[in-house]
Coordinates of C-alpha atoms in Angstrom, one line a residue:
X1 CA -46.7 -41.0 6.9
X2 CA -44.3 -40.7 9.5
X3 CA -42.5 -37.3 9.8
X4 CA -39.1 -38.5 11.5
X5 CA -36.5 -38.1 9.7
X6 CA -34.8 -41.6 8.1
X7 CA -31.4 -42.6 7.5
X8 CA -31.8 -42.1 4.0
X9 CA -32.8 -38.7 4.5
X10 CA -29.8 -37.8 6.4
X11 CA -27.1 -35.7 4.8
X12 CA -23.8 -34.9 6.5
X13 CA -21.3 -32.8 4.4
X14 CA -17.7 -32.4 5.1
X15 CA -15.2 -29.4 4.0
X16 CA -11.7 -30.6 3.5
X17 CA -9.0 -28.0 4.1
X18 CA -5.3 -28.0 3.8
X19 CA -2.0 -26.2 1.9
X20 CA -1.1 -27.2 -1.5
X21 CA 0.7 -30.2 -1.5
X22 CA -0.4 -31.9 1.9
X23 CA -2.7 -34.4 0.2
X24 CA -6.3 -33.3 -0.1
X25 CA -6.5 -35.7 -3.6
X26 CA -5.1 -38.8 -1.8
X27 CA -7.4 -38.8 1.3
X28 CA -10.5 -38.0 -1.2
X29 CA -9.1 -41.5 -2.8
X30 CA -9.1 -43.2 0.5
X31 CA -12.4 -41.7 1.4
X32 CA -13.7 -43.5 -2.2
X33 CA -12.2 -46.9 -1.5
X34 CA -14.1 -46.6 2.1
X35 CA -17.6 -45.9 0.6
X36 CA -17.0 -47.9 -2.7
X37 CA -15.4 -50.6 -0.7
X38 CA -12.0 -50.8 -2.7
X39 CA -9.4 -53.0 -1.8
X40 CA -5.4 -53.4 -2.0
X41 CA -3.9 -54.4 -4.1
X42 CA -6.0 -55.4 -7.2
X43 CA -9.2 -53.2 -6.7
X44 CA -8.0 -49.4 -5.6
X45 CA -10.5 -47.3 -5.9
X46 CA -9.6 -43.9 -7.6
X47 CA -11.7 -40.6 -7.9
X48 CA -8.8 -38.4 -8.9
X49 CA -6.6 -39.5 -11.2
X50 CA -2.7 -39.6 -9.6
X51 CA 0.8 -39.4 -11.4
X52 CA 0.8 -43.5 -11.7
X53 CA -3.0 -44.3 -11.6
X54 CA -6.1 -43.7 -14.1
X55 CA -9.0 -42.5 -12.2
X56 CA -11.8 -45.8 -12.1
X57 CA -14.7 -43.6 -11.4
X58 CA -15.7 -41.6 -14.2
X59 CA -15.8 -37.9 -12.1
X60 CA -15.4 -35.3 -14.1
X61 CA -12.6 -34.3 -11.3
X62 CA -8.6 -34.7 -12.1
X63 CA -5.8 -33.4 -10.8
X64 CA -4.8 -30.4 -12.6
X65 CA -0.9 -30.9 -13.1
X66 CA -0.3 -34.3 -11.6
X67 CA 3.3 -34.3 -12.2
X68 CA 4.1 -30.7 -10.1
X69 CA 3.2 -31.5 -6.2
X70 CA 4.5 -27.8 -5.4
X71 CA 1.5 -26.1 -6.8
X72 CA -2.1 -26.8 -5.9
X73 CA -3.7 -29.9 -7.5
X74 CA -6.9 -29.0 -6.8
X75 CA -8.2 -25.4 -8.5
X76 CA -11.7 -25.5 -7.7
X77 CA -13.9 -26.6 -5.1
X78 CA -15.4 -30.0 -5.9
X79 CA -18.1 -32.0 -4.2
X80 CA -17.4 -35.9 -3.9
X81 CA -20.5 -37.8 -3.0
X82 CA -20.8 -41.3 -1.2
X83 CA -23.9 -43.4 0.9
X84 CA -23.5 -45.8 3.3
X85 CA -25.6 -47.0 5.6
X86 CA -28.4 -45.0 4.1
X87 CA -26.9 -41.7 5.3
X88 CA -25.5 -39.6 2.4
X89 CA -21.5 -37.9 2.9
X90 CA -20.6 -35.2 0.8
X91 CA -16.7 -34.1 0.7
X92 CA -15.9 -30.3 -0.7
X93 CA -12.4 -31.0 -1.6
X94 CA -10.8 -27.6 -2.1
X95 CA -7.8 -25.6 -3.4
X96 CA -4.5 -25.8 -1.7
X97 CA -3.5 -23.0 0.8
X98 CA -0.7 -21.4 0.3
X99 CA -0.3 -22.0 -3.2
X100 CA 3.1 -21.5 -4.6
X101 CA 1.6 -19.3 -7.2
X102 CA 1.3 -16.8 -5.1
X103 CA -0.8 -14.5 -2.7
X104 CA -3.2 -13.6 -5.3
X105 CA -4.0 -17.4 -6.4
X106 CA -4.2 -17.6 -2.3
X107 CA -6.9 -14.9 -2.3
X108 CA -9.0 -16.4 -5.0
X109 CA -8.4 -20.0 -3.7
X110 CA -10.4 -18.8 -0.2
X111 CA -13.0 -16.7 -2.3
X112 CA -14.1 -19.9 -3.8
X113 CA -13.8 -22.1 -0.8
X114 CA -15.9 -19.1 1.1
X115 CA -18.6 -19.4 -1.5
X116 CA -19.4 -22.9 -2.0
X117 CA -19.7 -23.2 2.2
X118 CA -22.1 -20.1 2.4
X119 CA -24.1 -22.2 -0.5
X120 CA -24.5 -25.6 1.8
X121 CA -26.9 -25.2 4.5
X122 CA -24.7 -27.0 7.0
X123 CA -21.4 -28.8 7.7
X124 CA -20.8 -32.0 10.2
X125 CA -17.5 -31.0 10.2
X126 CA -14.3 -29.0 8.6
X127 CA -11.5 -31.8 7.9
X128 CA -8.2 -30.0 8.1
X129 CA -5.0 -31.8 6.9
X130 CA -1.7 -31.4 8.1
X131 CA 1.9 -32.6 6.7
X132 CA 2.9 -34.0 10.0
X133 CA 6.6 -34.7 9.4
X134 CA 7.1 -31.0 6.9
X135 CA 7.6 -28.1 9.1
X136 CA 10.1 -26.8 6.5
X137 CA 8.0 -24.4 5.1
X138 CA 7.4 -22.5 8.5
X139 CA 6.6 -19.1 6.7
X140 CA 3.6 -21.0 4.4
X141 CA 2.4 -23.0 7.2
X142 CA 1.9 -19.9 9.5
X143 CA 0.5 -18.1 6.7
X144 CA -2.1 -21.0 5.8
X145 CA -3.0 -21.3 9.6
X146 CA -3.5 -17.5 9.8
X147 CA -5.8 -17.6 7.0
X148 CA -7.6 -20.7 8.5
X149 CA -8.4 -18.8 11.9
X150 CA -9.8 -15.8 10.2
X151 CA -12.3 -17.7 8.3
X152 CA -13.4 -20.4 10.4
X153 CA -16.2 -19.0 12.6
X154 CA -16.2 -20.1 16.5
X155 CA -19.9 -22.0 15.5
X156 CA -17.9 -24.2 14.1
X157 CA -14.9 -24.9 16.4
X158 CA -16.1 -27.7 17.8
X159 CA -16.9 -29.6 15.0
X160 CA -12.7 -29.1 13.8
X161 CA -11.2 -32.4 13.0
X162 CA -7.5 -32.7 12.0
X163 CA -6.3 -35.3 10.0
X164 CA -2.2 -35.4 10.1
X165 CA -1.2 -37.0 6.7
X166 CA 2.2 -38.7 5.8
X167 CA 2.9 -39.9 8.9
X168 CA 1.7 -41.9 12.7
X169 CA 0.8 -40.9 15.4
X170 CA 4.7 -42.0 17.1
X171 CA 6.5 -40.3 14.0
X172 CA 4.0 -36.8 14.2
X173 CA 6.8 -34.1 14.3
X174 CA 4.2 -30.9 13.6
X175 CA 4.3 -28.2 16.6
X176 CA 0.7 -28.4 17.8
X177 CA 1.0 -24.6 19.5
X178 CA 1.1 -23.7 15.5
X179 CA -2.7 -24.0 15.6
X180 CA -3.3 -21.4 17.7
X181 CA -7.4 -20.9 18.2
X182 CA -7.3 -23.9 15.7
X183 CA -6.8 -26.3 18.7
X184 CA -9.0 -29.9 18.4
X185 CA -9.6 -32.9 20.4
X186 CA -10.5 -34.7 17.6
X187 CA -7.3 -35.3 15.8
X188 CA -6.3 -38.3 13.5
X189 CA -3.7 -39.8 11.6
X190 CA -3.0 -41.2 8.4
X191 CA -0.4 -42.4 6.2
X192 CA -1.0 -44.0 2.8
X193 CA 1.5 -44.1 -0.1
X194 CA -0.6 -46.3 -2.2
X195 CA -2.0 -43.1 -4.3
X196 CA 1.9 -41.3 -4.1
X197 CA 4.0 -45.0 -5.4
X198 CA 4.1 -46.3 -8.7
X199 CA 2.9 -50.2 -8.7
X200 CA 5.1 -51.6 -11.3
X201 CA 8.2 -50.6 -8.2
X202 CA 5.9 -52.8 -5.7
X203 CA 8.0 -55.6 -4.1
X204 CA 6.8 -58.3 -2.0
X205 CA 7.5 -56.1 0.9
X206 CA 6.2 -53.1 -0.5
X207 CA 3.0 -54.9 -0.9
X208 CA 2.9 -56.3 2.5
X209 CA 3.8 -52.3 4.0
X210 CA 1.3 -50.8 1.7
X211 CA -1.3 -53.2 2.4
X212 CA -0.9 -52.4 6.3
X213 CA -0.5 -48.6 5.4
X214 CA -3.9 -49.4 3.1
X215 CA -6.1 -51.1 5.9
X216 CA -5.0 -48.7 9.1
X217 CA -6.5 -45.8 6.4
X218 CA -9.7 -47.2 6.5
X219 CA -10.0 -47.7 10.3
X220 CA -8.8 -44.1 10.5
X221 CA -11.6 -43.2 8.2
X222 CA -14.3 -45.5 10.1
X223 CA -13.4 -43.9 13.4
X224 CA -13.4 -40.3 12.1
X225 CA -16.8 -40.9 11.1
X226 CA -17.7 -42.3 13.8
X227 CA -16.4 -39.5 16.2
X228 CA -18.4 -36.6 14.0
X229 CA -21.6 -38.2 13.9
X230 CA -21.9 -37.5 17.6
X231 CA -21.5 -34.2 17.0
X232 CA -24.5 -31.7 15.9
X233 CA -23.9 -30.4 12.8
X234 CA -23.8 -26.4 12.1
X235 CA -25.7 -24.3 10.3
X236 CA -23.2 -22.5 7.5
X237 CA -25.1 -18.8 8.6
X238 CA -22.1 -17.7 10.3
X239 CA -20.2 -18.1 6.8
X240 CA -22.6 -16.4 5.3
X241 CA -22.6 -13.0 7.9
X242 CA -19.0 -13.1 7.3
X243 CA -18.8 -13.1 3.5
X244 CA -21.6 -10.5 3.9
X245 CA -19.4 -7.9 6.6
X246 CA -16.4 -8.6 3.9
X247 CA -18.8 -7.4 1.0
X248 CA -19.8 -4.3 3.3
X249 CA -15.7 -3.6 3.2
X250 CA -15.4 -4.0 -0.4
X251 CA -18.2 -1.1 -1.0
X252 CA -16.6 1.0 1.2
X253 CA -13.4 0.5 -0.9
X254 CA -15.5 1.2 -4.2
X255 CA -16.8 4.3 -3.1
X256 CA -13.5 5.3 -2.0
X257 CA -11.7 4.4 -5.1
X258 CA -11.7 7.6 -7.0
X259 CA -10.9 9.6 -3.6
X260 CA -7.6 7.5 -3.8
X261 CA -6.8 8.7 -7.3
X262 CA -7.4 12.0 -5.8
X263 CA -5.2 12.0 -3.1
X264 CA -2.2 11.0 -6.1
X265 CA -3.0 13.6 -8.5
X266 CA -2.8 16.2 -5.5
X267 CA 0.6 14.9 -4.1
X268 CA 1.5 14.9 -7.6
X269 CA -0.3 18.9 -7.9
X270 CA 1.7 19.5 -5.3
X271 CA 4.9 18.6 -5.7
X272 CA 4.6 20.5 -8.8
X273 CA 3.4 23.6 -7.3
X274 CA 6.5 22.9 -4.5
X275 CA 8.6 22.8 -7.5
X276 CA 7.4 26.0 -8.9
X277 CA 7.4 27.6 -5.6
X278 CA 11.6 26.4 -5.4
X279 CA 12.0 28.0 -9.2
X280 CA 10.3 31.2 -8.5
X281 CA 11.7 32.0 -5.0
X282 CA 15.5 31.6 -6.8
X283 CA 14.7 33.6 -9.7
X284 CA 12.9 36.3 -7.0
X285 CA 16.7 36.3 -5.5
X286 CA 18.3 36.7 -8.4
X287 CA 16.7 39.7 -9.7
X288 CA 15.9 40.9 -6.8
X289 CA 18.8 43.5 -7.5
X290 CA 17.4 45.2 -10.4
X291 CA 18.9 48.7 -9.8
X292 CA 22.2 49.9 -9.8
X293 CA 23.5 53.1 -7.8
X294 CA 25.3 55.7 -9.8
X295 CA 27.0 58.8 -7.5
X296 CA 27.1 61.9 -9.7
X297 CA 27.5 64.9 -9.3
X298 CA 25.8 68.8 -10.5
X299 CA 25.5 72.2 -9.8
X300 CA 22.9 74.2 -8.4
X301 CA 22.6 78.0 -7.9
X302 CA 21.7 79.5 -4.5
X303 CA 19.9 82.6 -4.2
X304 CA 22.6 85.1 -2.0
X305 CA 21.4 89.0 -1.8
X306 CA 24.8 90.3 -3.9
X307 CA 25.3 90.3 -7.2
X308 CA 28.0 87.7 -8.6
X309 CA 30.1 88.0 -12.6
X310 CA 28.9 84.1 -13.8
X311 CA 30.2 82.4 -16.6
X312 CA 27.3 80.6 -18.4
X313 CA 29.6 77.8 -20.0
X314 CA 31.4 76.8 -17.1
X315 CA 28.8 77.4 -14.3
X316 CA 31.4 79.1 -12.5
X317 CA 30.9 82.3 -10.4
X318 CA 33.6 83.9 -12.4
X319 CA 33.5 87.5 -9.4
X320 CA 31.9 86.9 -6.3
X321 CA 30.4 90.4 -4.9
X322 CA 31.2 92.3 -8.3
X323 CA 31.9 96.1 -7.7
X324 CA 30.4 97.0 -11.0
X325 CA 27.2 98.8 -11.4
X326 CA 25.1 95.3 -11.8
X327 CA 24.1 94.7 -15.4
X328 CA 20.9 92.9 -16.2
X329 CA 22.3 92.2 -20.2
X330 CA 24.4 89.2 -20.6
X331 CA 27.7 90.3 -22.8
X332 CA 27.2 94.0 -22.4
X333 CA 30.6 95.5 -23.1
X334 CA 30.8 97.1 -19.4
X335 CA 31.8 92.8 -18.3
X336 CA 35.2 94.1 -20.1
X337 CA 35.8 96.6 -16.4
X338 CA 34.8 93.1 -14.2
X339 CA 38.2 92.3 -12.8
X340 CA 37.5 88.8 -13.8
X341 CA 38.0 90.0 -17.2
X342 CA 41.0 92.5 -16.6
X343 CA 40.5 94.4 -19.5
X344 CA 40.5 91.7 -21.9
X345 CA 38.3 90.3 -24.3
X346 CA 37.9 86.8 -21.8
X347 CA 37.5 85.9 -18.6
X348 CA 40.9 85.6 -16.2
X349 CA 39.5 83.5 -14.0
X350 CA 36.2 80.4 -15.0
X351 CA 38.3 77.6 -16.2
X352 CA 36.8 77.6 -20.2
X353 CA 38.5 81.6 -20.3
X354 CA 35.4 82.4 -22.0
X355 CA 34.7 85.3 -23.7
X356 CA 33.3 88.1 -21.3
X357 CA 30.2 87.6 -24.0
X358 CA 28.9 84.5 -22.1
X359 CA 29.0 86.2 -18.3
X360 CA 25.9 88.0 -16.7
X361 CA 25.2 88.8 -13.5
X362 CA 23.0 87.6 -10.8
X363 CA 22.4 87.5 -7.5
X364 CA 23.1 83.5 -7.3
X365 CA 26.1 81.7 -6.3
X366 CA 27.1 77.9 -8.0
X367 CA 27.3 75.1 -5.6
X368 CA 28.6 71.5 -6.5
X369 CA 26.0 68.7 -5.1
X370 CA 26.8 65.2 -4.8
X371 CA 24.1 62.7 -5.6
X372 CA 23.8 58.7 -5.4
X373 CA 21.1 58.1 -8.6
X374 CA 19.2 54.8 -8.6
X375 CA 19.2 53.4 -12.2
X376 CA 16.5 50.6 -13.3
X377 CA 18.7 47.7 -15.0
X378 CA 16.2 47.0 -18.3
X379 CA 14.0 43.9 -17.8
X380 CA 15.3 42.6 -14.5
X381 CA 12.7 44.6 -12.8
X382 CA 9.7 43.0 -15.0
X383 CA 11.5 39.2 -14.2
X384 CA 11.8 40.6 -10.5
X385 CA 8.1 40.8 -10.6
X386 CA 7.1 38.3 -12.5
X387 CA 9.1 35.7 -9.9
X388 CA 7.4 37.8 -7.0
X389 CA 4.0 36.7 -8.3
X390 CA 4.9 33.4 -9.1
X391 CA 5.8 32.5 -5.3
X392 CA 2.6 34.3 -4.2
X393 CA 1.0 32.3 -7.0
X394 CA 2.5 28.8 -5.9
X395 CA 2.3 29.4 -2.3
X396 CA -1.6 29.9 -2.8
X397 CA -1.4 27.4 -4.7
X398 CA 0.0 24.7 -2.1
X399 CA -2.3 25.8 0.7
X400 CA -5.2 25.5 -1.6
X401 CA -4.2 22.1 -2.2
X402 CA -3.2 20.6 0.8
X403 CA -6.9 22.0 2.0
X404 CA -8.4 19.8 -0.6
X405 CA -6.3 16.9 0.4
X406 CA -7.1 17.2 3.8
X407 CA -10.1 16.7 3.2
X408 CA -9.3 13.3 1.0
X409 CA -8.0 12.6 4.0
X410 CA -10.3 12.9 6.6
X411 CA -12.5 10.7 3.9
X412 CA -10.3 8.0 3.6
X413 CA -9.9 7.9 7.6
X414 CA -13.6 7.7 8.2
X415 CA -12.7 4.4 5.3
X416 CA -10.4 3.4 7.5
X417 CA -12.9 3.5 10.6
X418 CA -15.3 1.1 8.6
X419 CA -13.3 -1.4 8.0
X420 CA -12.3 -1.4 11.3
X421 CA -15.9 -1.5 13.1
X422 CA -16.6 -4.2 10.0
X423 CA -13.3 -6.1 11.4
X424 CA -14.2 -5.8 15.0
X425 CA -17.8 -7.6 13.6
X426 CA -15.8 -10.3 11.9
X427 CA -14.0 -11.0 15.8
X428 CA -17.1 -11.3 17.2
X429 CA -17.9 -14.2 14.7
X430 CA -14.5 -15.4 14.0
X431 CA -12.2 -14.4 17.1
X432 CA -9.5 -16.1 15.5
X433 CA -9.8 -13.1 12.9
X434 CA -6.6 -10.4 13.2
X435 CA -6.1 -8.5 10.9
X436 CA -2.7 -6.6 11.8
X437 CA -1.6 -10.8 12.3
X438 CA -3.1 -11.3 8.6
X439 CA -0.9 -8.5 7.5
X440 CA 2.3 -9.1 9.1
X441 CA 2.1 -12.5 7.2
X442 CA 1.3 -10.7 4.1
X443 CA 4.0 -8.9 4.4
X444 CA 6.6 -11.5 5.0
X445 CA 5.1 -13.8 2.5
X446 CA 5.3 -10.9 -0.1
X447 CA 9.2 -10.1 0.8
X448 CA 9.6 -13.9 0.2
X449 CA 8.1 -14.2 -3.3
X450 CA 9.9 -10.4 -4.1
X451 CA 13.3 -11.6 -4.0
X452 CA 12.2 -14.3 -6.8
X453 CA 11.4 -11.7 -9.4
X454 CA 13.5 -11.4 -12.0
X455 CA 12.3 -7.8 -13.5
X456 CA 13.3 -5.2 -12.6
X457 CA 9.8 -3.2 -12.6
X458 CA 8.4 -6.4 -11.3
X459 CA 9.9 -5.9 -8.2
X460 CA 9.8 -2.2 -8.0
X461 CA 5.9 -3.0 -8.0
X462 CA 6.4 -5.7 -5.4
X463 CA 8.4 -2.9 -3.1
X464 CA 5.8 -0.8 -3.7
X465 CA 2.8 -3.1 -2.4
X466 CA 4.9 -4.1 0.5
X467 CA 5.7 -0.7 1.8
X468 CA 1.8 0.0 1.0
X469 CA 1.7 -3.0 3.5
X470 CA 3.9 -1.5 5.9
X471 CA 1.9 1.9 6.3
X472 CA -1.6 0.2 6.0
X473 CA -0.7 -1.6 8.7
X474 CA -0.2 1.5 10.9
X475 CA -3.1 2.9 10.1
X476 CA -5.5 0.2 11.1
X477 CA -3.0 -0.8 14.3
X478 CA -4.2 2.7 15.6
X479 CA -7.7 1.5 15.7
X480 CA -6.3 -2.0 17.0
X481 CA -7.8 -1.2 20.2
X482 CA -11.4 -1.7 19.3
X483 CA -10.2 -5.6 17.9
X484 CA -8.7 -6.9 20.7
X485 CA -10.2 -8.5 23.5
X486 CA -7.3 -10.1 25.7
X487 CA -3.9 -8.8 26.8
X488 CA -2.7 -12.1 24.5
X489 CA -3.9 -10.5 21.6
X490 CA -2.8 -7.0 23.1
X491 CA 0.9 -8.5 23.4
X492 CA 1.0 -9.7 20.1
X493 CA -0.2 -7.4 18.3
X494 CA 2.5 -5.0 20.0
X495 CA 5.1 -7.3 19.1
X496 CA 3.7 -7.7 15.6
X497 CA 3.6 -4.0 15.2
X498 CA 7.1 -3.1 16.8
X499 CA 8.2 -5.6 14.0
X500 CA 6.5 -3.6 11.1
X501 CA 7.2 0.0 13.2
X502 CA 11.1 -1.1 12.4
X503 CA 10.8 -2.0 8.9
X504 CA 9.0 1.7 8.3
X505 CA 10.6 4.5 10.3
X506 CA 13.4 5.4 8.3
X507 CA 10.9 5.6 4.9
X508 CA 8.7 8.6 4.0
X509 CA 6.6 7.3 1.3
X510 CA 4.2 9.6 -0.3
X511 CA 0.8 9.1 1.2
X512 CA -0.6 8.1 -2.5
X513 CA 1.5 5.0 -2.3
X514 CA -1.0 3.6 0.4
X515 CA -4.0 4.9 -0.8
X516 CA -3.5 3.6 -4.1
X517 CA -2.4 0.0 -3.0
X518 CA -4.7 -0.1 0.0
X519 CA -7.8 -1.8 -1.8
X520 CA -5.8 -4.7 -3.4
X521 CA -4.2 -5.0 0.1
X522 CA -7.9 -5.2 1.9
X523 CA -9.1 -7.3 -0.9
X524 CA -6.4 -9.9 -0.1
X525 CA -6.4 -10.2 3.7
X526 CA -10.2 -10.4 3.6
X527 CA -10.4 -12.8 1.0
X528 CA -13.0 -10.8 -1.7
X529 CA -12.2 -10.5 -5.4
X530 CA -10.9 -7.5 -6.3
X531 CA -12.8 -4.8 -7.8
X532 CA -11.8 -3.7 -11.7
X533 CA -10.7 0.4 -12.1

């Protein structure tokens, strides 16, 4: 037995790309009445069932909401499977890009498309299809193109084929510098409104258009065909290295995740502790003057070596240098003879006229002393202290704290570092991959969908993803350096990053905000399912 290869043996499989609504479902029709050999007007072959016709060929496959064309028609990746000529085609026809059910169906969408490639072992080519006459929708087409180049690895850049739909090649309006690193030589076009028109509207001339529109799709098919058989196919590995470096991000997000719930509860700690710290330091003011000054004034006696007549009522030296024979008895009659007295039963001179009883004497003189006396106000000394403490308390408080976080920090930087060296990996597969051009699209596509939210916490949590956006953004541009390889992609970035720089200076968002949003953020622009708290 011969070990060549035969025709039959010979499997070619095709992966059909495109946004939501460019028409994915009609050219997988055309492609079945190529192989199945269908034919206008009375045998049209159908695979996926249309708004005006059934499907003929039993798949399993429909399109999911044939009467909305603005939403993806297509929700899963689905094989199609055709011979001819002994050599067997398959067709992934997969979800629409930039599905108008938002960012997050977009990230799911490219999960699945990312998974059923990495489980083919090769691909002849990637078919991408173009609205050639829509360029409308610049913001979605940009977005979808974006999301193209950071998927498709360079392996398979020469086997790109791009089929413009709705249109010829003389009526083609689409922009080819749209395509960026998405460029191809091989590059078709096809228009066919037989799967789009509802035959009971057919007219003779609409017949005779059709028919033309119906027989120029099948030489477009035959040639495309033609033109990627001559081309080697590829071995899906590079899909496969690139769903795996995306993984590698992911676990670096998981084992990060409770370090950003860290970071919030200690921004939330310590706005709380700043709080207390504002509370205490006021109340530390206002009691700070818990003692008030009283000026009073007493008398003192001072020694002197003469004997003075003193009045013990009125403190009063009643005789300075008394001439009587000093007595050492206070009221002894002989205080009647103290001129003070002047014979009389009371003193002539203290201010109480006392009775000579109450005067002694003693070498001591009375002098008046004026004092200021510090008086403690009841309980605004213990609140004085108690607000004292509680600044220590709080200030000790913050500095523990913002050591703690610090360290968070330096954490969730070394993150940050990973997912950059695991980004600079995906450019060497993929150079078509930027990640601060991924995010500025994000960003705009997000500010787009915002302003159709009609809750009011709805959007709140939309503002708050986008501004997570924002300063994610900054924090991987600073390690842009290591994912750029020209001065193109140097410019671009620049001017990519001046753009977001303008939309942030003026905010201070608490740091949480990022951290907290930054793994749904990753998860989208790297096309991974998101992880459940």
């Amino acid at each position: 037995m011969s070990s060549a290869v035969t025709k039959a043996e010979i499997t070619q499989i095709f992966i059909v790309l495109g946004l939501t609504g460019v028409g994915k479902s009609t050219f997988i029709n055309t492609l079945t009445n190529y192989f199945k050999n269908g034919s206008f007007p009375n045998d049209i072959k159908v695979s996926i069932e249309t708004k005006h016709l059934k499907s003929t060929e039993g798949l399993s496959s429909s399109e999911l909401n044939i009467h909305d064309t603005t939403s993806s028609q297509t929700d899963e990746c689905t094989i199609y499977k055709f011979n001819k000529d002994g050599i067997n085609y398959e067709f992934i026809d997969t979800p629409g890009l930039s599905d108008t059910r938002g960012i997050e169906q977009d990230e799911i969408n490219i999960n699945k498309i990312i998974d059923t490639v990495s489980k083919v072992p090769s691909l002849s080519a990637i078919i991408i299809l173009i609205n050639g006459k829509d360029c409308r929708d610049v913001l979605s087409l940009r977005n979808a193109i974006t999301r193209l180049q950071g998927f498709i690895p360079d392996v398979i850049l020469n086997n790109l084929v791009i089929v413009f739909t709705k249109c010829r090649k003389d009526t083609c309006t689409f922009d080819l510098k749209l395509f960026g690193d998405l460029q191809s030589n091989t590059t078709f076009y096809m228009d066919n409104s037989t799967f789009s028109t509802d035959p009971y509207l057919w007219s003779q001339d609409s017949l005779r258009f059709l028919n033309l529109e119906f027989q120029q799709s099948m030489n477009t098919i035959d040639r495309m065909l033609q033109t990627i058989q001559q081309k080697a196919t590829i071995s899906t590995q590079a899909f496969t290295d690139m769903q795996s470096i995306r993984f590698k991000v992911k676990e670096t997000l998981h084992q990060s995740k409770m370090k950003f719930q860290r970071i919030q509860q200690l921004e939330s700690d310590i706005a709380e502790a700043q709080q207390q710290l504002g509370v205490h330091s006021n109340d530390a003011v206002k009691f700070q003057n818990y003692t008030k000054s009283t000026i009073v004034t007493r008398k003192d006696q001072i020694d002197v070596d003469y004997h003075n007549t003193i009045c013990s009522n009125c403190d009063y030296v009643c005789h300075s240098h008394c001439g009587l024979q000093e007595i050492s008895t206070k009221g002894d009659n002989a205080f009647k003879k103290c001129t003070a007295m002047a014979g009389y039963d009371y003193c002539t001179v203290c201010p109480g006229k006392c009775s000579y009883t109450v005067h002694y004497h003693a070498k001591k003189k009375i002098k008046e002393v004026t004092e200021t006396l510090e008086e403690e106000i009841a309980g605004m000394k213990v609140k004085y202290q108690q607000a004292t403490q509680g600044v220590a308390s709080a200030q000790t408080q913050i500095t523990s704290i913002s050591s703690i976080k610090s360290l968070v920090e330096v954490a969730i930087k070394s993150m940050i570092n990973v997912i950059t060296k695991s980004c600079q990996e995906l450019k060497k597969i993929c150079r078509g991959f930027n990640i601060v051009d991924e995010l500025y699209i994000t960003l705009q596509q997000m500010k787009v969908e915002s302003r159709l939210l009609t809750s009011h916490e709805a959007r709140e949590a939309a503002d708050t993803m986008i501004n997570a956006i924002k300063l994610l953004s900054k924090s991987l541009n600073e390690n842009c350096s290591t994912l750029q390889h020209s001065n193109d992609d140097n410019n671009n970035n620049e001017i990519i990053m001046t753009r977001i720089r303008n939309d942030t200076d003026n905010n201070n968002y608490p740091i949480y905000i990022i951290f907290q949003q930054i793994m749904s953020i990753i998860y989208y622009f790297l096309g991974i399912q998101s992880i459940n708290p």
